[in-house]
Coordinates of C-alpha atoms in Angstrom, one line a residue:
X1 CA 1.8 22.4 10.2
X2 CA 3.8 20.8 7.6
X3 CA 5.0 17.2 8.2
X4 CA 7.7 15.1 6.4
X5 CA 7.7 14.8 2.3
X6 CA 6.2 11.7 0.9
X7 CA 8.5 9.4 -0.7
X8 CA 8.0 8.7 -4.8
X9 CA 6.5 5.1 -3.5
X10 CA 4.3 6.6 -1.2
X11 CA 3.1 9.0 -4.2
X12 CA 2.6 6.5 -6.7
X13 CA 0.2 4.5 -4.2
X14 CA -1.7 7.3 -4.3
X15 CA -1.7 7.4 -7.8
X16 CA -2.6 4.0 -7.8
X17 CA -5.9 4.3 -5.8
X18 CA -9.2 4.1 -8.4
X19 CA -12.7 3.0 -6.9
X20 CA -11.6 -0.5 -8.4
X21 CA -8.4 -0.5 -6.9
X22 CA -8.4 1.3 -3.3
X23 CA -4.8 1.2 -2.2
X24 CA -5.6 0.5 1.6
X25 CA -4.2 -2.3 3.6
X26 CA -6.5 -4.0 6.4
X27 CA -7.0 -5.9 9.3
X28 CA -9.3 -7.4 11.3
X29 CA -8.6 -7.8 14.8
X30 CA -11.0 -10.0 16.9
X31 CA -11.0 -9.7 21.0
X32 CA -12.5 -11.6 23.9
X33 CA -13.9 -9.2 26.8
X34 CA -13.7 -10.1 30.3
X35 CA -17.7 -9.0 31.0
X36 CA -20.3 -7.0 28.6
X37 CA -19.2 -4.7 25.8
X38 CA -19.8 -1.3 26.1
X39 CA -19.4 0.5 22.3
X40 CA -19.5 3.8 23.3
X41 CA -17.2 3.4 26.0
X42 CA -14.1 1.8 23.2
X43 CA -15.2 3.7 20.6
X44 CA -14.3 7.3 23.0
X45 CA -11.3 5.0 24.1
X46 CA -9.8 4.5 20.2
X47 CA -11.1 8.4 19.8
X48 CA -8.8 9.5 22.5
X49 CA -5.7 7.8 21.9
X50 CA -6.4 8.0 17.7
X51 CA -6.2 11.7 18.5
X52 CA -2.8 11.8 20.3
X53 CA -1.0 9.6 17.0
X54 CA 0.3 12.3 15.1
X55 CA 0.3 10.9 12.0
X56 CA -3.6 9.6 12.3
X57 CA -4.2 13.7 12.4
X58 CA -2.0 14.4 8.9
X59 CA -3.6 14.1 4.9
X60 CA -1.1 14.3 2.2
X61 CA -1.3 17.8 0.6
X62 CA 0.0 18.4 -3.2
X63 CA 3.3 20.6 -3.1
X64 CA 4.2 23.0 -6.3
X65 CA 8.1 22.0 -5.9
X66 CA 9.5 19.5 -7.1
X67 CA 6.2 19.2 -9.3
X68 CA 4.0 16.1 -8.3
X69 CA 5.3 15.7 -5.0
X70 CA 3.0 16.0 -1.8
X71 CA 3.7 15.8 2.0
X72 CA 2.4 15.3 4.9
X73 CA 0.4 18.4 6.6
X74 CA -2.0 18.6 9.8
X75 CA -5.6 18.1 9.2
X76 CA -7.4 21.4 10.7
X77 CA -10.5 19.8 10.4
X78 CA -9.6 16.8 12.3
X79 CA -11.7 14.9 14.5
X80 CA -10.7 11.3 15.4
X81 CA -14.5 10.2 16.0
X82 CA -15.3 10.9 12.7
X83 CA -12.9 8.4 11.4
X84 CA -14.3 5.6 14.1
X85 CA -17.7 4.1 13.7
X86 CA -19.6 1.2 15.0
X87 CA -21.9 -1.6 13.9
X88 CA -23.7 -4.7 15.7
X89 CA -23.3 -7.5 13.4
X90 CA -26.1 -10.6 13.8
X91 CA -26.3 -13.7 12.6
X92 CA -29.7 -14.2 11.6
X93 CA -29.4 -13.6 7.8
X94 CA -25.4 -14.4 7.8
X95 CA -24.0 -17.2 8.4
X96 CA -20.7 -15.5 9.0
X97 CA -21.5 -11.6 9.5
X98 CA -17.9 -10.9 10.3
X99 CA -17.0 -12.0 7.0
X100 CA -19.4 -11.1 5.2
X101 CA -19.7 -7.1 6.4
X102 CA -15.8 -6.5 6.2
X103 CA -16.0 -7.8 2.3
X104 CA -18.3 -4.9 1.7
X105 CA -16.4 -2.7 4.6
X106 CA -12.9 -3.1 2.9
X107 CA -14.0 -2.4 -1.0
X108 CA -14.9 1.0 0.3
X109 CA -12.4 3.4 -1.0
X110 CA -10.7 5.7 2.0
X111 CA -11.4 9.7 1.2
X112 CA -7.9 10.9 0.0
X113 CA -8.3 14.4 1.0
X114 CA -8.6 13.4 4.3
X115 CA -5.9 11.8 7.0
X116 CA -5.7 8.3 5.2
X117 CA -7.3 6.0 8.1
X118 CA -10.5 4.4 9.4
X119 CA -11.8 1.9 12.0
X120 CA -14.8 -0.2 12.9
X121 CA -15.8 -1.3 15.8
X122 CA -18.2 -4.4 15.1
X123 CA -20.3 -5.8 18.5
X124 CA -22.1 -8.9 18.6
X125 CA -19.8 -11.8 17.7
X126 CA -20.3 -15.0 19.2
X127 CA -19.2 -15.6 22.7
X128 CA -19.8 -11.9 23.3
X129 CA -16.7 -10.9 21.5
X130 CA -15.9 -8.1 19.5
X131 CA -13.5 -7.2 16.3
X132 CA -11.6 -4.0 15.1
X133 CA -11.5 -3.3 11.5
X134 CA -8.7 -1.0 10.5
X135 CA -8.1 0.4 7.0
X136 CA -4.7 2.4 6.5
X137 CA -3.9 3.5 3.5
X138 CA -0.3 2.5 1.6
X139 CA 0.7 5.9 0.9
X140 CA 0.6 6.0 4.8
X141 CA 2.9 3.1 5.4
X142 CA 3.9 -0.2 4.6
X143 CA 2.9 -3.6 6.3
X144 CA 5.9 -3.7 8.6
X145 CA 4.9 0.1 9.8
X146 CA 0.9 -0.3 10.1
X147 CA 1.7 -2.2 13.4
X148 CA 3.5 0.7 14.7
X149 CA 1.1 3.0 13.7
X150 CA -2.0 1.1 14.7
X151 CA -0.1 -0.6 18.1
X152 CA -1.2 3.2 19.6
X153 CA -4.7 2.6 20.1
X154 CA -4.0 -0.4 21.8
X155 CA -3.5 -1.0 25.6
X156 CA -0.4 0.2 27.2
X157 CA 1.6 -0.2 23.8
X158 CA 4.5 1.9 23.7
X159 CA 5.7 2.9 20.4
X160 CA 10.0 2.1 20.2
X161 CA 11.2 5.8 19.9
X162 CA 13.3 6.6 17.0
X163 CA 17.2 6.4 17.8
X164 CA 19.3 8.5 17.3
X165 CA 22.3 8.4 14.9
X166 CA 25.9 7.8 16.9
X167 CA 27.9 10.7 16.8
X168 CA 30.3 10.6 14.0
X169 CA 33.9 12.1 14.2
X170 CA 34.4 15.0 12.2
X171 CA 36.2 14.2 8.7
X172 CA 39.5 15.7 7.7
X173 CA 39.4 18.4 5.1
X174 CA 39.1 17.0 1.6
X175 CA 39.5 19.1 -1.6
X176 CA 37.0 20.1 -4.1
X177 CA 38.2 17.0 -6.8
X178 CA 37.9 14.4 -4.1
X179 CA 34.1 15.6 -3.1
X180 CA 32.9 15.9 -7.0
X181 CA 34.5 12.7 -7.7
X182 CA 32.9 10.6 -4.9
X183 CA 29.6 12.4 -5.5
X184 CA 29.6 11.1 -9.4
X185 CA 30.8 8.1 -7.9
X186 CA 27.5 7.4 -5.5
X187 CA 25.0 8.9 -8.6
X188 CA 27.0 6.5 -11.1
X189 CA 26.3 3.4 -8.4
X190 CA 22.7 3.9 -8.0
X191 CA 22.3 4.6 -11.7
X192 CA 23.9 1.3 -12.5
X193 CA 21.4 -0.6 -9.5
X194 CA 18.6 1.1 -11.1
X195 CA 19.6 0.5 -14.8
X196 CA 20.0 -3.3 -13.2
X197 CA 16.6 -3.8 -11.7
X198 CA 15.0 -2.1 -14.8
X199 CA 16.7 -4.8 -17.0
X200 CA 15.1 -7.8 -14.5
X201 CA 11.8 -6.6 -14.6
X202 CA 11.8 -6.2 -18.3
X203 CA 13.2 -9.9 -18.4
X204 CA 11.0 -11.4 -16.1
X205 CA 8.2 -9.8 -18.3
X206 CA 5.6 -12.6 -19.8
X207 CA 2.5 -12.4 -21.5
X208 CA -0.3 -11.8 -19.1
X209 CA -2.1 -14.9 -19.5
X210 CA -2.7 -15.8 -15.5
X211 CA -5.6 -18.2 -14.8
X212 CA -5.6 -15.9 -12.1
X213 CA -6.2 -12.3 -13.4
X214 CA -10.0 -10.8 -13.0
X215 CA -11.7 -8.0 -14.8
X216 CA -12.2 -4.5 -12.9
X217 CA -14.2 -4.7 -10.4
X218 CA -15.1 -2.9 -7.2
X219 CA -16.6 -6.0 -5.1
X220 CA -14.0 -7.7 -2.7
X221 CA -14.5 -10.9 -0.8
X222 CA -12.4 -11.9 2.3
X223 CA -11.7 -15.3 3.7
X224 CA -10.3 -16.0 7.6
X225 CA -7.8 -18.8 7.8
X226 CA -6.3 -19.6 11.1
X227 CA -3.2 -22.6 11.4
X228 CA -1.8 -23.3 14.6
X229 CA 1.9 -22.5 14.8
X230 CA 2.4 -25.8 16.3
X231 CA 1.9 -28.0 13.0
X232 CA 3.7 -25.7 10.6
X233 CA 6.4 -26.0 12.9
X234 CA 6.0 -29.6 13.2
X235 CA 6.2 -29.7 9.5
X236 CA 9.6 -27.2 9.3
X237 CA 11.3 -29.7 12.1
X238 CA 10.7 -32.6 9.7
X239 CA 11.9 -30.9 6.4
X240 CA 13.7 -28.1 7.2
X241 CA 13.4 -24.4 6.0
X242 CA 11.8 -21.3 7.8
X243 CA 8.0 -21.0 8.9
X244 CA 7.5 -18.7 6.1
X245 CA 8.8 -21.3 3.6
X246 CA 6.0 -23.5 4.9
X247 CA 3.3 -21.1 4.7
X248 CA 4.3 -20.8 1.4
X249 CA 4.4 -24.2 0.2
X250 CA 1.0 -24.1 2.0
X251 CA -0.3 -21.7 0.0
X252 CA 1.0 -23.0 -3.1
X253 CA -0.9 -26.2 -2.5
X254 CA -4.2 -24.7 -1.7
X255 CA -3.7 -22.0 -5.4
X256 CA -3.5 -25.7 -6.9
X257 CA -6.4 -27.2 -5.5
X258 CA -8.5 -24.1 -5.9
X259 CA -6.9 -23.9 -9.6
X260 CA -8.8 -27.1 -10.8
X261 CA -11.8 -26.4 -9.0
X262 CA -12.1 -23.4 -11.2
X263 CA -11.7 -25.8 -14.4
X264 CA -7.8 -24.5 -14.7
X265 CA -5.0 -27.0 -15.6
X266 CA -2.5 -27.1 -12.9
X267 CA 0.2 -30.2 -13.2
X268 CA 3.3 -28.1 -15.2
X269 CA 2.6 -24.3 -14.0
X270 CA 3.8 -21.8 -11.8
X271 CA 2.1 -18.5 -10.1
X272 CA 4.6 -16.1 -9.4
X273 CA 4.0 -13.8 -6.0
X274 CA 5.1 -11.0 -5.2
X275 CA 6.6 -10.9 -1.7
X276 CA 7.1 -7.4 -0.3
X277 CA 10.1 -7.1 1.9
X278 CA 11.0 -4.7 4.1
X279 CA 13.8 -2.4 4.3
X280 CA 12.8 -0.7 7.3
X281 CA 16.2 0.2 9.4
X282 CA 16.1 -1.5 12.8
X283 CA 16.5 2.3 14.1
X284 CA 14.9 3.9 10.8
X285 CA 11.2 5.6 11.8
X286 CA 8.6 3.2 12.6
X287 CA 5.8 5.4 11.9
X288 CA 7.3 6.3 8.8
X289 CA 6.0 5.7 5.0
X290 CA 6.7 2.9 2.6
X291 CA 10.4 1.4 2.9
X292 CA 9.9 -2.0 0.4
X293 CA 11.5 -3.8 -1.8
X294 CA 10.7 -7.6 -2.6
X295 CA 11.2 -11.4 -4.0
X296 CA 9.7 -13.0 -7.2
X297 CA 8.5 -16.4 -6.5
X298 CA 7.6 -18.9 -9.1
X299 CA 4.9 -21.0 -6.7
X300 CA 4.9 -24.7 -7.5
X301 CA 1.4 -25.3 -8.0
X302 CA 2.1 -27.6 -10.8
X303 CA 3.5 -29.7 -8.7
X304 CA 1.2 -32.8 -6.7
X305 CA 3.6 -33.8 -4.0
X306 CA 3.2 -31.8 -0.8
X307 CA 7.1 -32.0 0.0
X308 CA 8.5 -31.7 -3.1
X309 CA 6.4 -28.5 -3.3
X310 CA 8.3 -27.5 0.1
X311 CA 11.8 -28.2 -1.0
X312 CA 11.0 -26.3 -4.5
X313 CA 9.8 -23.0 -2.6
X314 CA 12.6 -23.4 -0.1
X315 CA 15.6 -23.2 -3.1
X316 CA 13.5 -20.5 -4.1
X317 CA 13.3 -18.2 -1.6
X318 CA 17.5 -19.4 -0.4
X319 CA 18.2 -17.8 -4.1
X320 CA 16.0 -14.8 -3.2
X321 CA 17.7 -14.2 0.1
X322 CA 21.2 -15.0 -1.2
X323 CA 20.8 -11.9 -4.0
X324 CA 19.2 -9.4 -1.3
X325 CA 16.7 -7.3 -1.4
X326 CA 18.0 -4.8 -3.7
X327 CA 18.5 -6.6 -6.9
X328 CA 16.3 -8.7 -9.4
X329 CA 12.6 -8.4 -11.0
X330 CA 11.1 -8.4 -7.3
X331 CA 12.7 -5.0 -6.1
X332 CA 9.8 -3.5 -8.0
X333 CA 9.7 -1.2 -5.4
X334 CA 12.5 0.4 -5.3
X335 CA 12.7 0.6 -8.4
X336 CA 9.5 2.9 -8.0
X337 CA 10.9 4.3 -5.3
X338 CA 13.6 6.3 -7.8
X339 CA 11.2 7.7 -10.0
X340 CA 10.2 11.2 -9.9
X341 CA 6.9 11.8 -8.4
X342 CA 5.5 13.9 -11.5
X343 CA 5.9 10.5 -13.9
X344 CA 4.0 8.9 -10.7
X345 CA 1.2 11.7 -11.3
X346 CA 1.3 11.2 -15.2
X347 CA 1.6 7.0 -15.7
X348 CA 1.6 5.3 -12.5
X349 CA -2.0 4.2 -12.9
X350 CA -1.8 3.0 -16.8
X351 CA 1.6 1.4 -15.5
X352 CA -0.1 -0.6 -12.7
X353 CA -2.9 -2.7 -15.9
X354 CA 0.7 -4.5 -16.8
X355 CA 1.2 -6.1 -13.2
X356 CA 0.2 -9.1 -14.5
X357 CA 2.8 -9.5 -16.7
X358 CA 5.3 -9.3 -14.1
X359 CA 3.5 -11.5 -10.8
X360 CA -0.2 -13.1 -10.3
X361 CA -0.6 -12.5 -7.0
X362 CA 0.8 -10.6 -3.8
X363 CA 1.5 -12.5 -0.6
X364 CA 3.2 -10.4 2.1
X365 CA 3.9 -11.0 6.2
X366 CA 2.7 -9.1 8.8
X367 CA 5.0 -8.5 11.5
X368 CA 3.1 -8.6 15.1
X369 CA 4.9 -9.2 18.2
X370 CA 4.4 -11.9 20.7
X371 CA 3.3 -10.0 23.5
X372 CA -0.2 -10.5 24.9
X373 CA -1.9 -7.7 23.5
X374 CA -4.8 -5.9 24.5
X375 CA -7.7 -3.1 24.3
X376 CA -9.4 -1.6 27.5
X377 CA -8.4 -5.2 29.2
X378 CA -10.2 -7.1 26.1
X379 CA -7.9 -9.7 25.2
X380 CA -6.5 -9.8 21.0
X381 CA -7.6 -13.6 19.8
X382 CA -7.0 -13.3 16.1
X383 CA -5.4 -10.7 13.8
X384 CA -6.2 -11.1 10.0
X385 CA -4.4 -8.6 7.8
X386 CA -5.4 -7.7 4.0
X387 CA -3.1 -6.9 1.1
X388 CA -4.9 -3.9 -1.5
X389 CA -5.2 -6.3 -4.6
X390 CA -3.1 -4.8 -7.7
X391 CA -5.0 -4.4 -10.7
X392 CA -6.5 -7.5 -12.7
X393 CA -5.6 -9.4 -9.6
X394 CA -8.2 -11.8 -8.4
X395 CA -6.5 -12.6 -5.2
X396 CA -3.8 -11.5 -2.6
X397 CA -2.6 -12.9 0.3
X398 CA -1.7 -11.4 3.8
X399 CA 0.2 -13.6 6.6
X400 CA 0.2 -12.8 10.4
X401 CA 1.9 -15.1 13.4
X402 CA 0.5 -14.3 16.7
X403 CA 0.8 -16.1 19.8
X404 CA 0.4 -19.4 18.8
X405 CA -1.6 -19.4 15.3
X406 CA -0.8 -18.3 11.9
X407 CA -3.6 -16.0 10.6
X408 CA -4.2 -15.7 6.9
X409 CA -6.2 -13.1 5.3
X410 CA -7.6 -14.0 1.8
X411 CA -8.9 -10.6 -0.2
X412 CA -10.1 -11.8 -3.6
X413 CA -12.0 -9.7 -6.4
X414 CA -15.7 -10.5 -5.8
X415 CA -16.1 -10.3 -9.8
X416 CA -13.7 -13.0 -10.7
X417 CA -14.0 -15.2 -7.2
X418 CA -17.6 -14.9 -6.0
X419 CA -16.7 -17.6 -3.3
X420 CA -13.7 -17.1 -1.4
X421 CA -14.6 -20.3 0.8
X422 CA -13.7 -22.4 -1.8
X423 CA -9.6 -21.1 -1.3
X424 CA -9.8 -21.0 1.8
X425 CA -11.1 -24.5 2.3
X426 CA -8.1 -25.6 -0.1
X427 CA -5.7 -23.8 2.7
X428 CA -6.9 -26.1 5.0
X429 CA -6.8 -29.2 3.2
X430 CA -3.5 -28.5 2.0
X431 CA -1.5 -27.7 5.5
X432 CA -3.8 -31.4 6.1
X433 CA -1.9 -33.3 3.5
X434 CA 1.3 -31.5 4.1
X435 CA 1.5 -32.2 7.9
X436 CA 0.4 -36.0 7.0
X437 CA 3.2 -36.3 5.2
X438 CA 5.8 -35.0 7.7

């Protein structure tokens, strides 16, 4: 059965996917049983209610018209187990096997011919807990939609239904001039948005010289961070801004501290992210495919004082929010979103070598509700979620507040950043010197 068309976005993540550059988002979710763990038992569980998500049973299929597209069709051969494994981790011979098995579990490439999903259940965790690792694919969805789409094979979750459009009264008759002359007048705004967001992005174009860039490579390395909400908040009370303009000035500490550990000069430079946005309608369809836009922010790194760093990343992202979504360099994404799908097909991948020249990194958020959340009565502890890294990108950056801790997920490229502990201990040290001085 034939399912909904994938958008040109969706398309050119699948475009984008290469066994050095698989194009799946990730997460993994820790837990904390009440009593023993039985594996067979959760993994028939996630089988069961995997199986009733309809689009966990779809793969994207190739369509003749227009050329290059694809939708989304149902998967005769589908079987949910097949996409659901399990593995006891020990720590005899790691010191973290957690980390160290989902850096090797996350550089595998997801089979595109098949419905774009996996999950790992991994036993034998300290304290007798266990973690989910889930891989879904960005053609599939973006970050603000994986939550939807992965909140099914949780406990008692239920998916917000999509609403329906209010009933609109029925226009008066127009004639045949008005119509043609507001429909040139829609096609002549959008051209002039697009012709605008083309312009940015060639402006904000530099030569891609980032300390930060890494040769190909098909080895990944991912770090944990946890913050409690608590400080970051104590540190937005004392100076202002949102909880995401913290994390960010955060961040931007800990890319400076890890920068002259690598032997790179910091004092005077930026690293511009990436931050995806969403433009996901409040009643739009939450298990739908990729509805993104984003900000360009010039990160402060070059800059040694932990507040000033704050305030510079705050009139940053006030500017960003002040101009919207839908305009500047960082709409990159809608800008891909109004390309045909057959110049997706043809350039998308020999487009994606010159990211570099237009951010170093990706940081994004993670939306995840409050709510104490749950599998077969297992309580969720952490939730780490993982950006795909964009090519000749050492390192991107995935944000998630739960309950009352911020969880960071660092994915770095195993070639160029052998030892993701060094970044992550630099996160730590810099929330340290920022909350000292707040």
């Amino acid at each position: 059965m034939a399912g909904s068309a994938l958008s040109a976005l969706d398309v050119a993540f699948l475009c984008l996917e290469s066994e050095n550059t698989p194009m799946h988002m990730g997460a993994v979710v820790t837990f904390t049983p009440r009593g023993p763990v039985d594996p067979a038992a959760l993994t028939t569980i996630l089988a069961d209610r995997a199986a009733r998500l309809p689009k966990l049973r779809q793969r994207a299929r190739a369509e003749l018209f227009p050329p290059g597209s694809a939708s989304w069709a149902e998967d005769p051969e589908f079987v949910a187990a097949d996409h659901i494994h399990h593995i006891a981790l020990s720590s005899l011979y790691e010191p973290d096997p957690l980390a160290a098995f989902a850096s090797r579990w996350i550089a595998e490439p997801l089979d595109t011919g098949r419905p774009l999903w996996d999950v790992t259940l991994a036993t034998g965790l300290p304290n007798g807990r266990f973690a989910l690792l889930l891989k879904l694919h960005h053609a599939l969805t973006d970050g603000a939609g994986a939550y939807a789409v992965a909140a099914g094979l949780l406990d008692g979750v239920e998916l917000p239904e999509r609403t329906a459009a209010p009933a609109r009264p029925i226009p008066a008759p127009r004639s045949t001039l008005d119509t043609v002359k507001d429909a040139l007048g829609t096609v002549w705004g959008q051209a002039n948005e697009t012709a605008g967001i083309a312009s940015s992005l060639v402006r904000a174009a530099r030569p891609p010289l980032s300390p930060v860039s890494a040769p190909p490579s098909a080895e990944r390395r991912l770090g944990f961070v946890r913050l409690p909400l608590v400080e970051l908040r104590q540190v937005r009370q004392a100076h202002g801004g949102t909880t995401n303009d913290v994390v960010l000035a955060v961040l931007s500490g800990a890319l400076r501290e890890w920068l002259v550990n690598r032997g790179h000069r910091a004092d005077g430079r930026t690293l511009r992210a990436l931050i995806p946005v969403s433009v996901r309608g409040r009643a739009g369809d939450q298990l739908g495919g990729n509805k993104l836009s984003g900000y360009l922010c010039d990160l402060p790194v070059g800059e040694d004082d932990p507040v000033e760093r704050l305030r510079v990343v705050r009139r940053a992202m006030t500017r960003n929010k002040a101009a919207g979504p839908s305009r500047g360099a960082g709409a990159l994404p809608l800008l891909a979103d109004r390309v045909p799908p057959l110049l997706h097909r043809l350039g998308t991948r020999t487009a994606g070598q010159a990211a570099p020249m237009l951010f170093d990194l990706v940081i994004t958020t993670v939306p995840v509700p409050p709510a104490r959340l749950s599998l077969d009565g297992a309580r969720m502890a952490e939730v780490y979620p993982f950006v795909p890294l964009a090519p000749r990108h050492a390192v991107g950056i995935a944000v998630a507040t739960y309950r009352d801790a911020v969880h960071i997920g660092l994915q770095a490229n195993g070639a160029a950043v052998p030892d993701v502990g060094s970044l992550r201990d630099a996160v730590l040290k810099s929330t340290a010197r920022l909350l000292d001085a707040s």
